[in-house]
DNA sequence: CGGATTTGACCGGCGC
DNA sequence: GCGCCGGTCAAATCCG
């Protein structure tokens, strides 16, 4: 019996628990002295994923005088079966690890392929969790990642996704053409969310000669970042101060779209639009536009500012500065404020952990799904297992509707960080995250 | 009473 | 030219 319990404890830690058929068929005979183990056993099994069906048939002993030999025989059979299942679980674990490695290799190859073809990422779609595929159908073409996305979607994990558009204000014709094309595309698709999130921009891939001569001032770059996150409140608290100046029911979505203006500083051009996703009302789609003209409050940066300016900056292909892809922390955009760089990007992992401490929960229930699927965010997963996340996820368990801006900032920064790693074709190793 | 929110009106772009 | 639509304005209203 002790070996049986030990096995189940070990197996449950691997999240692969299979009760041998012999147990189900013959029943788990327990002597009265072993009943205390049953509760422990059941408590342990309660952590097993619900998809795994467990059958434990408890058959109470009629009396202590049963045939001791038959019990010992059954125990022997059980132990033999346990050993067999143990070996099987080991094999399964190896299969999972091998699959994970293959996925990482494929991901690295994909990134390398994209960089080889010089295909600039025109829209960033970061997702912690799933269901972004519903709004980013074009991404379904990516085989490996789309499968992961689909799998995550099926599990209905909490989601944060981010998309990015950048425009050059000094090229209004191009901007207008793009917007017109966007609307055209929206009509073609005629989906309820055809204009949401904004379709990827299509800026021309300049000739190398043009790269040297065509210098777009980052300060005048018009950026737009769309963030999708599960949020129960009317809006995400990103740490900035916003004033609502309008509300409109957009065509195709009965949920009204709210318009906010940054009021941290007078004349700040940054605006944001907030709208519920039609397909999943629990998802709040927030689109930020513009760049703040003021220092941001601590922790208000990743979504409110850094995500727009910084993400736009480093995601734009820059042949003259390869580090623009690989190292966003360098901040070659001179318009960055130091605060935005620090809390938004400099240490997303640290922000994550700090934001997840008890009592600092967020209203927007953004769950880093890597907790359950570490291969979805392989470079962050190790941090989720940190003591900060122990004993339940505060992002989920929160009943406090007030949020700390650090939460959103950290999630966005972490999501962006994850994207950066994937884009660079290599994974961030532990220890490098806080460099 | 001052700031924030609501909500109908207004404006400009776009397609027909 | 007209209607539709997204975005913005501003007066009215709400609220602490």
PDB file of N, CA, C and O (backbone and C1' of nucleotides) in Angstrom, chain A residues 245 248 251 257 259 261 271, chain C residues 4-10:
ATOM      1  N   UNK A 245     -13.869  60.488 -23.397  1.00  0.00           N
ATOM      2  CA  UNK A 245     -14.423  61.622 -24.129  1.00  0.00           C
ATOM      3  C   UNK A 245     -15.448  61.197 -25.159  1.00  0.00           C
ATOM      4  O   UNK A 245     -15.999  62.039 -25.880  1.00  0.00           O
ATOM      5  N   UNK A 248     -18.995  55.027 -28.704  1.00  0.00           N
ATOM      6  CA  UNK A 248     -19.667  54.808 -29.985  1.00  0.00           C
ATOM      7  C   UNK A 248     -19.891  53.322 -30.165  1.00  0.00           C
ATOM      8  O   UNK A 248     -19.059  52.514 -29.807  1.00  0.00           O
ATOM      9  N   UNK A 251     -19.958  49.448 -35.952  1.00  0.00           N
ATOM     10  CA  UNK A 251     -20.724  48.514 -36.752  1.00  0.00           C
ATOM     11  C   UNK A 251     -20.136  47.117 -36.618  1.00  0.00           C
ATOM     12  O   UNK A 251     -18.934  46.913 -36.691  1.00  0.00           O
ATOM     13  N   UNK A 257     -17.773  51.059 -28.171  1.00  0.00           N
ATOM     14  CA  UNK A 257     -16.348  51.356 -28.134  1.00  0.00           C
ATOM     15  C   UNK A 257     -16.157  52.662 -27.397  1.00  0.00           C
ATOM     16  O   UNK A 257     -16.768  53.683 -27.741  1.00  0.00           O
ATOM     17  N   UNK A 259     -13.789  55.790 -25.960  1.00  0.00           N
ATOM     18  CA  UNK A 259     -12.627  56.575 -26.360  1.00  0.00           C
ATOM     19  C   UNK A 259     -12.073  57.302 -25.138  1.00  0.00           C
ATOM     20  O   UNK A 259     -12.820  57.974 -24.424  1.00  0.00           O
ATOM     21  N   UNK A 261      -8.726  59.631 -23.479  1.00  0.00           N
ATOM     22  CA  UNK A 261      -7.622  60.538 -23.765  1.00  0.00           C
ATOM     23  C   UNK A 261      -6.737  60.602 -22.525  1.00  0.00           C
ATOM     24  O   UNK A 261      -7.232  60.645 -21.392  1.00  0.00           O
ATOM     25  N   UNK A 271      -4.159  58.466 -27.111  1.00  0.00           N
ATOM     26  CA  UNK A 271      -5.565  58.092 -26.940  1.00  0.00           C
ATOM     27  C   UNK A 271      -5.668  56.595 -26.975  1.00  0.00           C
ATOM     28  O   UNK A 271      -4.802  55.904 -27.514  1.00  0.00           O
TER      29      UNK A 271
ATOM     30  P    DC C   4     -28.079  55.566 -44.280  1.00  0.00           P
ATOM     31  O5'  DC C   4     -26.629  54.984 -43.959  1.00  0.00           O
ATOM     32  C5'  DC C   4     -25.984  54.160 -44.935  1.00  0.00           C
ATOM     33  C4'  DC C   4     -24.544  53.937 -44.533  1.00  0.00           C
ATOM     34  C3'  DC C   4     -24.336  53.659 -43.044  1.00  0.00           C
ATOM     35  O3'  DC C   4     -23.521  52.512 -42.878  1.00  0.00           O
ATOM     36  C1'  DC C   4     -22.915  55.425 -43.772  1.00  0.00           C
ATOM     37  P    DC C   5     -23.481  51.822 -41.504  1.00  0.00           P
ATOM     38  O5'  DC C   5     -22.059  52.298 -40.941  1.00  0.00           O
ATOM     39  C5'  DC C   5     -20.905  52.170 -41.759  1.00  0.00           C
ATOM     40  C4'  DC C   5     -19.771  52.986 -41.184  1.00  0.00           C
ATOM     41  C3'  DC C   5     -19.657  52.900 -39.663  1.00  0.00           C
ATOM     42  O3'  DC C   5     -18.412  52.333 -39.309  1.00  0.00           O
ATOM     43  C1'  DC C   5     -19.461  55.151 -40.445  1.00  0.00           C
ATOM     44  P    DG C   6     -18.147  51.907 -37.864  1.00  0.00           P
ATOM     45  O5'  DG C   6     -16.906  52.838 -37.471  1.00  0.00           O
ATOM     46  C5'  DG C   6     -15.822  52.953 -38.373  1.00  0.00           C
ATOM     47  C4'  DG C   6     -14.980  54.168 -38.043  1.00  0.00           C
ATOM     48  C3'  DG C   6     -14.572  54.279 -36.571  1.00  0.00           C
ATOM     49  O3'  DG C   6     -13.217  54.678 -36.500  1.00  0.00           O
ATOM     50  C1'  DG C   6     -15.769  56.219 -37.226  1.00  0.00           C
ATOM     51  P    DG C   7     -12.467  54.689 -35.111  1.00  0.00           P
ATOM     52  O5'  DG C   7     -12.458  56.232 -34.717  1.00  0.00           O
ATOM     53  C5'  DG C   7     -11.852  57.152 -35.601  1.00  0.00           C
ATOM     54  C4'  DG C   7     -12.188  58.575 -35.202  1.00  0.00           C
ATOM     55  C3'  DG C   7     -11.920  58.924 -33.732  1.00  0.00           C
ATOM     56  O3'  DG C   7     -11.004  60.002 -33.666  1.00  0.00           O
ATOM     57  C1'  DG C   7     -14.062  59.688 -34.425  1.00  0.00           C
ATOM     58  P    DT C   8     -10.508  60.532 -32.264  1.00  0.00           P
ATOM     59  O5'  DT C   8     -11.412  61.824 -32.012  1.00  0.00           O
ATOM     60  C5'  DT C   8     -11.427  62.846 -33.009  1.00  0.00           C
ATOM     61  C4'  DT C   8     -12.451  63.901 -32.657  1.00  0.00           C
ATOM     62  C3'  DT C   8     -12.320  64.483 -31.240  1.00  0.00           C
ATOM     63  O3'  DT C   8     -12.102  65.882 -31.349  1.00  0.00           O
ATOM     64  C1'  DT C   8     -14.573  63.924 -31.748  1.00  0.00           C
ATOM     65  P    DC C   9     -11.871  66.758 -30.044  1.00  0.00           P
ATOM     66  O5'  DC C   9     -13.265  67.525 -29.900  1.00  0.00           O
ATOM     67  C5'  DC C   9     -13.860  68.077 -31.059  1.00  0.00           C
ATOM     68  C4'  DC C   9     -15.217  68.653 -30.731  1.00  0.00           C
ATOM     69  C3'  DC C   9     -15.281  69.442 -29.423  1.00  0.00           C
ATOM     70  O3'  DC C   9     -15.980  70.646 -29.640  1.00  0.00           O
ATOM     71  C1'  DC C   9     -16.916  67.721 -29.416  1.00  0.00           C
ATOM     72  P    DA C  10     -15.783  71.911 -28.695  1.00  0.00           P
ATOM     73  O5'  DA C  10     -17.120  71.896 -27.823  1.00  0.00           O
ATOM     74  C5'  DA C  10     -18.367  71.756 -28.492  1.00  0.00           C
ATOM     75  C4'  DA C  10     -19.459  71.388 -27.504  1.00  0.00           C
ATOM     76  C3'  DA C  10     -19.333  72.046 -26.128  1.00  0.00           C
ATOM     77  O3'  DA C  10     -20.623  72.406 -25.650  1.00  0.00           O
ATOM     78  C1'  DA C  10     -19.472  69.724 -25.880  1.00  0.00           C
TER      79       DA C  10
END
